[in-house]
Amino acid sequence: MKLHAIQTGSVRIKTAQVEGRGRGLRRRLAVFTDRNWTQWLPSFAWVIEHPEGVIVVDTGQGTHLLDTATSLHPYARWEVAFRIERDQEIGPQLHALGIGPRDVKRVVLTHLHCDHDGGLAHFPQTEILVARGEFQMARGWMGRIRGYLPNRWPSWFDPAPLDLAAVPYGPFASSRRLTTAGDVIAVATPGHTRDHVSVVVEDQGTTFFLAGDASYDERLMLAGRVDGVSANDDVAGATLRAIRHLAKDRPTVYLPTHDPQSAARLASRSLVAT
Ligand SMILES: [Zn+2]
């Protein structure tokens, strides 16, 4: 099995989104009042070259995000900025790895924020898995009001529901195996969004944790610091605790979407020190 980190451009958000300030509504409003931007952060997608076929986890950003500055939604307009060129989209980068669109067996999305579903257009023939509740939250006008961009989805986008079973995986309450071998597993990591999932890859005794936005970096996960957009402090905090438990129980490489260290950590198989 081989895992690749694909950087699909970069994103800048408010520091109060990365590390929440206070609790509850106050924490969520702080994203809008904070004047401080982060540095440019990578937006990674992940490619698992598995004997049963290639699995892509998240599709990263697309160049269509460059015009969010004119969006009517206050978050997209004021609180986020993107950088990406066309050859940084996931399609051309897969091609450079020698992986064609038909080689990809399935795409799994951790959630439907626009820097994770921005490359969907490259997968018109591929089965795409999204948690049922996440799709319901993101679609239609209500989705747009919640800050999703369903109007930017390809017209054919009709994901297969990724229903997790009440089968625990380590400290996670529900999970679903995505390969017959059972070595790629979706686990429920609610917090950043209510139905957020992460993908675990077990390879030669090491657990690779494709975290999505469960936290923006490893330090915040270890510190148990909830981000600025999670709806519920306790739910998000419990997910961060579960990840720490997993990393304590088994050698784990932690790979959040926007952690500037994720690619280097994957290359050197650097474990979470707990
Ligand atoms: Zn997100």
PDB file of C-alpha atoms and ligand atoms in Angstrom:
ATOM      1  CA  MET A   1       0.000   0.000   0.000  1.00  0.00           C
ATOM      2  CA  LYS A   2       1.211   3.502  -0.770  1.00  0.00           C
ATOM      3  CA  LEU A   3      -0.128   6.790   0.598  1.00  0.00           C
ATOM      4  CA  HIS A   4       0.342  10.150  -1.132  1.00  0.00           C
ATOM      5  CA  ALA A   5      -0.264  13.671   0.180  1.00  0.00           C
ATOM      6  CA  ILE A   6      -1.563  15.893  -2.633  1.00  0.00           C
ATOM      7  CA  GLN A   7      -1.449  19.611  -1.894  1.00  0.00           C
ATOM      8  CA  THR A   8      -4.256  21.350  -3.770  1.00  0.00           C
ATOM      9  CA  GLY A   9      -3.243  24.954  -3.213  1.00  0.00           C
ATOM     10  CA  SER A  10      -3.549  26.735   0.096  1.00  0.00           C
ATOM     11  CA  VAL A  11      -6.015  28.571   2.285  1.00  0.00           C
ATOM     12  CA  ARG A  12      -5.934  31.382   4.805  1.00  0.00           C
ATOM     13  CA  ILE A  13      -8.473  31.664   7.606  1.00  0.00           C
ATOM     14  CA  LYS A  14      -8.843  33.583  10.844  1.00  0.00           C
ATOM     15  CA  THR A  15      -6.728  32.460  13.812  1.00  0.00           C
ATOM     16  CA  ALA A  16      -9.918  32.194  15.907  1.00  0.00           C
ATOM     17  CA  GLN A  17     -11.173  29.513  13.497  1.00  0.00           C
ATOM     18  CA  VAL A  18      -8.067  27.350  13.927  1.00  0.00           C
ATOM     19  CA  GLU A  19      -8.098  27.554  17.721  1.00  0.00           C
ATOM     20  CA  GLY A  20     -11.444  28.466  19.245  1.00  0.00           C
ATOM     21  CA  ARG A  21     -11.708  31.248  21.820  1.00  0.00           C
ATOM     22  CA  GLY A  22     -14.117  30.686  24.680  1.00  0.00           C
ATOM     23  CA  ARG A  23     -17.048  28.307  24.360  1.00  0.00           C
ATOM     24  CA  GLY A  24     -20.324  27.973  22.496  1.00  0.00           C
ATOM     25  CA  LEU A  25     -21.757  30.862  20.512  1.00  0.00           C
ATOM     26  CA  ARG A  26     -19.059  33.277  21.705  1.00  0.00           C
ATOM     27  CA  ARG A  27     -16.412  30.926  20.235  1.00  0.00           C
ATOM     28  CA  ARG A  28     -18.262  30.751  16.912  1.00  0.00           C
ATOM     29  CA  LEU A  29     -18.773  34.519  16.651  1.00  0.00           C
ATOM     30  CA  ALA A  30     -15.093  35.171  17.372  1.00  0.00           C
ATOM     31  CA  VAL A  31     -14.261  33.882  13.870  1.00  0.00           C
ATOM     32  CA  PHE A  32     -16.107  36.905  12.473  1.00  0.00           C
ATOM     33  CA  THR A  33     -14.628  39.527  14.809  1.00  0.00           C
ATOM     34  CA  ASP A  34     -11.026  38.280  14.699  1.00  0.00           C
ATOM     35  CA  ARG A  35      -8.809  40.499  12.528  1.00  0.00           C
ATOM     36  CA  ASN A  36      -5.848  38.105  12.487  1.00  0.00           C
ATOM     37  CA  TRP A  37      -5.218  35.785   9.566  1.00  0.00           C
ATOM     38  CA  THR A  38      -3.245  32.545   9.719  1.00  0.00           C
ATOM     39  CA  GLN A  39      -0.271  32.003   7.435  1.00  0.00           C
ATOM     40  CA  TRP A  40      -1.162  30.289   4.146  1.00  0.00           C
ATOM     41  CA  LEU A  41      -2.068  26.708   5.092  1.00  0.00           C
ATOM     42  CA  PRO A  42      -1.991  23.729   2.719  1.00  0.00           C
ATOM     43  CA  SER A  43      -5.182  21.941   1.682  1.00  0.00           C
ATOM     44  CA  PHE A  44      -4.275  18.284   1.286  1.00  0.00           C
ATOM     45  CA  ALA A  45      -6.146  15.496  -0.426  1.00  0.00           C
ATOM     46  CA  TRP A  46      -4.959  11.906   0.078  1.00  0.00           C
ATOM     47  CA  VAL A  47      -4.416   9.054  -2.335  1.00  0.00           C
ATOM     48  CA  ILE A  48      -4.317   5.471  -1.087  1.00  0.00           C
ATOM     49  CA  GLU A  49      -2.815   3.092  -3.646  1.00  0.00           C
ATOM     50  CA  HIS A  50      -4.429  -0.064  -2.309  1.00  0.00           C
ATOM     51  CA  PRO A  51      -4.229  -3.583  -3.830  1.00  0.00           C
ATOM     52  CA  GLU A  52      -8.046  -3.468  -4.181  1.00  0.00           C
ATOM     53  CA  GLY A  53      -7.885  -0.175  -6.099  1.00  0.00           C
ATOM     54  CA  VAL A  54      -7.096   3.481  -5.534  1.00  0.00           C
ATOM     55  CA  ILE A  55      -9.065   5.313  -2.842  1.00  0.00           C
ATOM     56  CA  VAL A  56      -9.001   9.120  -2.792  1.00  0.00           C
ATOM     57  CA  VAL A  57      -9.831  10.846   0.511  1.00  0.00           C
ATOM     58  CA  ASP A  58     -11.107  14.391  -0.043  1.00  0.00           C
ATOM     59  CA  THR A  59     -10.637  16.201  -3.349  1.00  0.00           C
ATOM     60  CA  GLY A  60      -9.129  19.472  -2.107  1.00  0.00           C
ATOM     61  CA  GLN A  61      -9.605  22.895  -3.610  1.00  0.00           C
ATOM     62  CA  GLY A  62     -10.586  23.884  -7.137  1.00  0.00           C
ATOM     63  CA  THR A  63      -9.797  27.063  -9.060  1.00  0.00           C
ATOM     64  CA  HIS A  64     -13.504  27.982  -8.875  1.00  0.00           C
ATOM     65  CA  LEU A  65     -12.841  28.989  -5.243  1.00  0.00           C
ATOM     66  CA  LEU A  66     -10.783  31.985  -6.360  1.00  0.00           C
ATOM     67  CA  ASP A  67     -13.912  34.099  -6.790  1.00  0.00           C
ATOM     68  CA  THR A  68     -15.397  33.576  -3.307  1.00  0.00           C
ATOM     69  CA  ALA A  69     -14.419  37.199  -2.556  1.00  0.00           C
ATOM     70  CA  THR A  70     -17.613  38.160  -4.392  1.00  0.00           C
ATOM     71  CA  SER A  71     -19.762  35.592  -2.564  1.00  0.00           C
ATOM     72  CA  LEU A  72     -22.932  36.710  -0.826  1.00  0.00           C
ATOM     73  CA  HIS A  73     -22.141  34.521   2.154  1.00  0.00           C
ATOM     74  CA  PRO A  74     -20.322  36.505   4.867  1.00  0.00           C
ATOM     75  CA  TYR A  75     -17.974  33.625   5.739  1.00  0.00           C
ATOM     76  CA  ALA A  76     -16.889  32.952   2.149  1.00  0.00           C
ATOM     77  CA  ARG A  77     -16.611  36.666   1.430  1.00  0.00           C
ATOM     78  CA  TRP A  78     -14.726  37.889   4.486  1.00  0.00           C
ATOM     79  CA  GLU A  79     -13.273  35.025   6.519  1.00  0.00           C
ATOM     80  CA  VAL A  80     -11.431  32.797   4.050  1.00  0.00           C
ATOM     81  CA  ALA A  81      -9.078  33.198   1.066  1.00  0.00           C
ATOM     82  CA  PHE A  82      -7.743  30.608  -1.369  1.00  0.00           C
ATOM     83  CA  ARG A  83      -4.730  30.149  -3.617  1.00  0.00           C
ATOM     84  CA  ILE A  84      -4.679  27.508  -6.336  1.00  0.00           C
ATOM     85  CA  GLU A  85      -3.659  27.085  -9.962  1.00  0.00           C
ATOM     86  CA  ARG A  86      -5.289  24.705 -12.385  1.00  0.00           C
ATOM     87  CA  ASP A  87      -2.403  22.204 -12.406  1.00  0.00           C
ATOM     88  CA  GLN A  88      -2.619  22.029  -8.591  1.00  0.00           C
ATOM     89  CA  GLU A  89      -6.108  20.545  -8.734  1.00  0.00           C
ATOM     90  CA  ILE A  90      -6.302  16.869  -7.854  1.00  0.00           C
ATOM     91  CA  GLY A  91      -6.969  15.613 -11.421  1.00  0.00           C
ATOM     92  CA  PRO A  92      -3.664  16.810 -12.928  1.00  0.00           C
ATOM     93  CA  GLN A  93      -1.759  15.714  -9.825  1.00  0.00           C
ATOM     94  CA  LEU A  94      -3.214  12.190 -10.001  1.00  0.00           C
ATOM     95  CA  HIS A  95      -2.269  12.101 -13.673  1.00  0.00           C
ATOM     96  CA  ALA A  96       1.310  13.036 -12.732  1.00  0.00           C
ATOM     97  CA  LEU A  97       1.351  10.009 -10.401  1.00  0.00           C
ATOM     98  CA  GLY A  98       0.279   7.813 -13.315  1.00  0.00           C
ATOM     99  CA  ILE A  99      -3.254   7.408 -11.935  1.00  0.00           C
ATOM    100  CA  GLY A 100      -6.062   7.971 -14.431  1.00  0.00           C
ATOM    101  CA  PRO A 101      -9.679   8.805 -13.536  1.00  0.00           C
ATOM    102  CA  ARG A 102     -10.790   5.214 -14.170  1.00  0.00           C
ATOM    103  CA  ASP A 103      -8.126   3.820 -11.820  1.00  0.00           C
ATOM    104  CA  VAL A 104      -9.816   5.469  -8.837  1.00  0.00           C
ATOM    105  CA  LYS A 105     -12.178   2.962  -7.236  1.00  0.00           C
ATOM    106  CA  ARG A 106     -13.847   5.385  -4.864  1.00  0.00           C
ATOM    107  CA  VAL A 107     -13.660   8.845  -3.377  1.00  0.00           C
ATOM    108  CA  VAL A 108     -14.439   9.360   0.310  1.00  0.00           C
ATOM    109  CA  LEU A 109     -15.184  12.868   1.583  1.00  0.00           C
ATOM    110  CA  THR A 110     -14.539  13.664   5.260  1.00  0.00           C
ATOM    111  CA  HIS A 111     -17.103  16.472   4.948  1.00  0.00           C
ATOM    112  CA  LEU A 112     -18.424  18.834   2.286  1.00  0.00           C
ATOM    113  CA  HIS A 113     -16.654  22.124   3.029  1.00  0.00           C
ATOM    114  CA  CYS A 114     -15.529  23.690  -0.225  1.00  0.00           C
ATOM    115  CA  ASP A 115     -11.800  23.071   0.287  1.00  0.00           C
ATOM    116  CA  HIS A 116     -12.551  19.325   0.515  1.00  0.00           C
ATOM    117  CA  ASP A 117     -15.092  18.914  -2.298  1.00  0.00           C
ATOM    118  CA  GLY A 118     -13.511  21.444  -4.699  1.00  0.00           C
ATOM    119  CA  GLY A 119     -12.014  18.738  -6.940  1.00  0.00           C
ATOM    120  CA  LEU A 120     -15.188  16.691  -7.453  1.00  0.00           C
ATOM    121  CA  ALA A 121     -15.351  17.615 -11.132  1.00  0.00           C
ATOM    122  CA  HIS A 122     -12.382  15.291 -11.759  1.00  0.00           C
ATOM    123  CA  PHE A 123     -14.384  12.198 -10.724  1.00  0.00           C
ATOM    124  CA  PRO A 124     -17.518  11.976 -12.887  1.00  0.00           C
ATOM    125  CA  GLN A 125     -17.281   8.157 -13.181  1.00  0.00           C
ATOM    126  CA  THR A 126     -16.245   7.318  -9.621  1.00  0.00           C
ATOM    127  CA  GLU A 127     -18.320   6.168  -6.668  1.00  0.00           C
ATOM    128  CA  ILE A 128     -18.264   9.006  -4.139  1.00  0.00           C
ATOM    129  CA  LEU A 129     -19.051   8.328  -0.486  1.00  0.00           C
ATOM    130  CA  VAL A 130     -20.382  11.038   1.846  1.00  0.00           C
ATOM    131  CA  ALA A 131     -21.971  10.625   5.276  1.00  0.00           C
ATOM    132  CA  ARG A 132     -25.733  10.779   4.811  1.00  0.00           C
ATOM    133  CA  GLY A 133     -26.214  13.538   7.410  1.00  0.00           C
ATOM    134  CA  GLU A 134     -23.385  15.619   5.955  1.00  0.00           C
ATOM    135  CA  PHE A 135     -24.994  15.608   2.511  1.00  0.00           C
ATOM    136  CA  GLN A 136     -28.341  16.591   3.991  1.00  0.00           C
ATOM    137  CA  MET A 137     -26.754  19.511   5.864  1.00  0.00           C
ATOM    138  CA  ALA A 138     -24.837  20.738   2.810  1.00  0.00           C
ATOM    139  CA  ARG A 139     -27.444  20.546   0.036  1.00  0.00           C
ATOM    140  CA  GLY A 140     -29.850  23.200  -1.177  1.00  0.00           C
ATOM    141  CA  TRP A 141     -30.475  26.712   0.080  1.00  0.00           C
ATOM    142  CA  MET A 142     -30.138  25.686   3.716  1.00  0.00           C
ATOM    143  CA  GLY A 143     -26.713  24.288   2.887  1.00  0.00           C
ATOM    144  CA  ARG A 144     -25.732  27.616   1.333  1.00  0.00           C
ATOM    145  CA  ILE A 145     -26.948  29.477   4.405  1.00  0.00           C
ATOM    146  CA  ARG A 146     -24.811  27.147   6.532  1.00  0.00           C
ATOM    147  CA  GLY A 147     -21.756  28.145   4.461  1.00  0.00           C
ATOM    148  CA  TYR A 148     -21.504  25.173   2.101  1.00  0.00           C
ATOM    149  CA  LEU A 149     -21.253  25.736  -1.663  1.00  0.00           C
ATOM    150  CA  PRO A 150     -23.641  23.121  -3.160  1.00  0.00           C
ATOM    151  CA  ASN A 151     -24.110  25.481  -6.134  1.00  0.00           C
ATOM    152  CA  ARG A 152     -20.505  24.654  -7.106  1.00  0.00           C
ATOM    153  CA  TRP A 153     -21.032  20.875  -7.164  1.00  0.00           C
ATOM    154  CA  PRO A 154     -20.996  19.204 -10.578  1.00  0.00           C
ATOM    155  CA  SER A 155     -24.580  18.690 -11.784  1.00  0.00           C
ATOM    156  CA  TRP A 156     -24.109  14.899 -11.689  1.00  0.00           C
ATOM    157  CA  PHE A 157     -23.018  14.871  -8.035  1.00  0.00           C
ATOM    158  CA  ASP A 158     -25.162  12.281  -6.223  1.00  0.00           C
ATOM    159  CA  PRO A 159     -22.992  10.656  -3.553  1.00  0.00           C
ATOM    160  CA  ALA A 160     -23.538   7.200  -2.133  1.00  0.00           C
ATOM    161  CA  PRO A 161     -24.449   7.467   1.558  1.00  0.00           C
ATOM    162  CA  LEU A 162     -21.555   6.527   3.815  1.00  0.00           C
ATOM    163  CA  ASP A 163     -23.514   4.980   6.689  1.00  0.00           C
ATOM    164  CA  LEU A 164     -21.297   4.041   9.597  1.00  0.00           C
ATOM    165  CA  ALA A 165     -22.351   1.035  11.680  1.00  0.00           C
ATOM    166  CA  ALA A 166     -22.519   0.983  15.467  1.00  0.00           C
ATOM    167  CA  VAL A 167     -19.324  -1.064  15.371  1.00  0.00           C
ATOM    168  CA  PRO A 168     -16.592   0.505  17.480  1.00  0.00           C
ATOM    169  CA  TYR A 169     -13.129   0.964  16.060  1.00  0.00           C
ATOM    170  CA  GLY A 170     -10.761   1.495  18.976  1.00  0.00           C
ATOM    171  CA  PRO A 171     -12.137   4.515  20.878  1.00  0.00           C
ATOM    172  CA  PHE A 172     -14.532   5.504  18.043  1.00  0.00           C
ATOM    173  CA  ALA A 173     -18.173   4.531  18.517  1.00  0.00           C
ATOM    174  CA  SER A 174     -19.023   3.850  14.891  1.00  0.00           C
ATOM    175  CA  SER A 175     -17.092   2.823  11.834  1.00  0.00           C
ATOM    176  CA  ARG A 176     -17.232   1.172   8.439  1.00  0.00           C
ATOM    177  CA  ARG A 177     -14.558  -0.848   6.684  1.00  0.00           C
ATOM    178  CA  LEU A 178     -13.913   0.463   3.171  1.00  0.00           C
ATOM    179  CA  THR A 179     -11.830  -2.450   1.872  1.00  0.00           C
ATOM    180  CA  THR A 180     -12.388  -6.203   1.930  1.00  0.00           C
ATOM    181  CA  ALA A 181      -9.018  -6.530   3.644  1.00  0.00           C
ATOM    182  CA  GLY A 182     -10.415  -4.299   6.402  1.00  0.00           C
ATOM    183  CA  ASP A 183      -7.365  -2.060   6.483  1.00  0.00           C
ATOM    184  CA  VAL A 184      -9.045   1.197   5.403  1.00  0.00           C
ATOM    185  CA  ILE A 185     -11.747   2.272   7.837  1.00  0.00           C
ATOM    186  CA  ALA A 186     -14.046   5.298   8.043  1.00  0.00           C
ATOM    187  CA  VAL A 187     -14.617   6.394  11.644  1.00  0.00           C
ATOM    188  CA  ALA A 188     -17.036   8.968  13.049  1.00  0.00           C
ATOM    189  CA  THR A 189     -15.206  12.118  14.190  1.00  0.00           C
ATOM    190  CA  PRO A 190     -18.089  14.543  14.853  1.00  0.00           C
ATOM    191  CA  GLY A 191     -17.269  18.106  15.833  1.00  0.00           C
ATOM    192  CA  HIS A 192     -16.024  20.297  12.998  1.00  0.00           C
ATOM    193  CA  THR A 193     -19.266  19.228  11.323  1.00  0.00           C
ATOM    194  CA  ARG A 194     -21.908  17.044  12.950  1.00  0.00           C
ATOM    195  CA  ASP A 195     -21.342  14.109  10.584  1.00  0.00           C
ATOM    196  CA  HIS A 196     -17.625  14.560   9.939  1.00  0.00           C
ATOM    197  CA  VAL A 197     -15.676  11.336   9.298  1.00  0.00           C
ATOM    198  CA  SER A 198     -11.977  10.537   9.277  1.00  0.00           C
ATOM    199  CA  VAL A 199     -10.290   7.677   7.431  1.00  0.00           C
ATOM    200  CA  VAL A 200      -7.863   5.273   9.096  1.00  0.00           C
ATOM    201  CA  VAL A 201      -5.298   3.341   7.048  1.00  0.00           C
ATOM    202  CA  GLU A 202      -3.520   0.408   8.701  1.00  0.00           C
ATOM    203  CA  ASP A 203      -0.219  -0.359   7.013  1.00  0.00           C
ATOM    204  CA  GLN A 204       2.536  -2.600   8.357  1.00  0.00           C
ATOM    205  CA  GLY A 205       1.792  -1.958  12.013  1.00  0.00           C
ATOM    206  CA  THR A 206       1.360   1.800  11.630  1.00  0.00           C
ATOM    207  CA  THR A 207      -1.992   3.589  11.760  1.00  0.00           C
ATOM    208  CA  PHE A 208      -2.326   6.570   9.414  1.00  0.00           C
ATOM    209  CA  PHE A 209      -5.122   8.862  10.533  1.00  0.00           C
ATOM    210  CA  LEU A 210      -6.495  11.018   7.691  1.00  0.00           C
ATOM    211  CA  ALA A 211      -8.164  13.465  10.025  1.00  0.00           C
ATOM    212  CA  GLY A 212      -9.929  15.864   7.674  1.00  0.00           C
ATOM    213  CA  ASP A 213     -10.657  18.918   9.817  1.00  0.00           C
ATOM    214  CA  ALA A 214     -11.014  17.047  13.139  1.00  0.00           C
ATOM    215  CA  SER A 215      -8.342  19.558  14.137  1.00  0.00           C
ATOM    216  CA  TYR A 216      -6.282  21.968  12.051  1.00  0.00           C
ATOM    217  CA  ASP A 217      -2.976  20.585  13.313  1.00  0.00           C
ATOM    218  CA  GLU A 218      -1.477  17.958  15.604  1.00  0.00           C
ATOM    219  CA  ARG A 219      -0.699  20.335  18.475  1.00  0.00           C
ATOM    220  CA  LEU A 220      -4.347  21.381  18.780  1.00  0.00           C
ATOM    221  CA  MET A 221      -5.458  17.731  18.814  1.00  0.00           C
ATOM    222  CA  LEU A 222      -2.978  16.902  21.585  1.00  0.00           C
ATOM    223  CA  ALA A 223      -4.012  20.015  23.541  1.00  0.00           C
ATOM    224  CA  GLY A 224      -7.716  19.157  23.119  1.00  0.00           C
ATOM    225  CA  ARG A 225      -8.457  22.626  21.708  1.00  0.00           C
ATOM    226  CA  VAL A 226     -11.743  22.834  19.802  1.00  0.00           C
ATOM    227  CA  ASP A 227     -11.786  24.939  16.598  1.00  0.00           C
ATOM    228  CA  GLY A 228     -13.867  28.088  16.069  1.00  0.00           C
ATOM    229  CA  VAL A 229     -16.607  26.566  13.892  1.00  0.00           C
ATOM    230  CA  SER A 230     -17.614  23.318  15.638  1.00  0.00           C
ATOM    231  CA  ALA A 231     -21.253  23.442  16.727  1.00  0.00           C
ATOM    232  CA  ASN A 232     -20.810  21.644  20.056  1.00  0.00           C
ATOM    233  CA  ASP A 233     -17.795  21.998  22.356  1.00  0.00           C
ATOM    234  CA  ASP A 234     -18.346  18.687  24.155  1.00  0.00           C
ATOM    235  CA  VAL A 235     -18.805  16.606  21.002  1.00  0.00           C
ATOM    236  CA  ALA A 236     -15.716  18.108  19.349  1.00  0.00           C
ATOM    237  CA  GLY A 237     -13.687  17.704  22.543  1.00  0.00           C
ATOM    238  CA  ALA A 238     -14.686  14.026  22.836  1.00  0.00           C
ATOM    239  CA  THR A 239     -13.490  13.405  19.271  1.00  0.00           C
ATOM    240  CA  LEU A 240     -10.084  14.943  20.042  1.00  0.00           C
ATOM    241  CA  ARG A 241      -9.863  12.736  23.162  1.00  0.00           C
ATOM    242  CA  ALA A 242     -10.702   9.654  21.116  1.00  0.00           C
ATOM    243  CA  ILE A 243      -7.919  10.459  18.652  1.00  0.00           C
ATOM    244  CA  ARG A 244      -5.456  10.852  21.530  1.00  0.00           C
ATOM    245  CA  HIS A 245      -6.561   7.475  22.922  1.00  0.00           C
ATOM    246  CA  LEU A 246      -6.019   5.836  19.566  1.00  0.00           C
ATOM    247  CA  ALA A 247      -2.544   7.363  19.280  1.00  0.00           C
ATOM    248  CA  LYS A 248      -1.724   6.118  22.779  1.00  0.00           C
ATOM    249  CA  ASP A 249      -2.874   2.583  21.979  1.00  0.00           C
ATOM    250  CA  ARG A 250      -1.074   2.157  18.664  1.00  0.00           C
ATOM    251  CA  PRO A 251       1.672   3.831  16.606  1.00  0.00           C
ATOM    252  CA  THR A 252      -0.216   6.582  14.793  1.00  0.00           C
ATOM    253  CA  VAL A 253       0.732   9.145  12.141  1.00  0.00           C
ATOM    254  CA  TYR A 254      -1.742  12.044  12.423  1.00  0.00           C
ATOM    255  CA  LEU A 255      -2.559  13.794   9.138  1.00  0.00           C
ATOM    256  CA  PRO A 256      -4.934  16.774   9.277  1.00  0.00           C
ATOM    257  CA  THR A 257      -5.919  18.424   5.993  1.00  0.00           C
ATOM    258  CA  HIS A 258      -4.432  21.838   6.788  1.00  0.00           C
ATOM    259  CA  ASP A 259      -1.437  20.980   8.992  1.00  0.00           C
ATOM    260  CA  PRO A 260       1.711  22.419   7.346  1.00  0.00           C
ATOM    261  CA  GLN A 261       3.606  19.382   8.745  1.00  0.00           C
ATOM    262  CA  SER A 262       1.311  16.669   7.376  1.00  0.00           C
ATOM    263  CA  ALA A 263       3.263  15.863   4.199  1.00  0.00           C
ATOM    264  CA  ALA A 264       6.606  15.699   5.997  1.00  0.00           C
ATOM    265  CA  ARG A 265       5.069  13.595   8.770  1.00  0.00           C
ATOM    266  CA  LEU A 266       3.712  11.131   6.213  1.00  0.00           C
ATOM    267  CA  ALA A 267       7.050  10.950   4.366  1.00  0.00           C
ATOM    268  CA  SER A 268       8.990  10.201   7.550  1.00  0.00           C
ATOM    269  CA  ARG A 269       6.168   8.179   9.166  1.00  0.00           C
ATOM    270  CA  SER A 270       6.503  10.391  12.271  1.00  0.00           C
ATOM    271  CA  LEU A 271       4.327   9.100  15.088  1.00  0.00           C
ATOM    272  CA  VAL A 272       2.186  11.112  17.476  1.00  0.00           C
ATOM    273  CA  ALA A 273       4.160  11.396  20.715  1.00  0.00           C
ATOM    274  CA  THR A 274       1.649  10.837  23.537  1.00  0.00           C
TER     275      THR A 274
HETATM  276 ZN    ZN B   1     -13.915  22.033   7.063  1.00  0.00          ZN
END
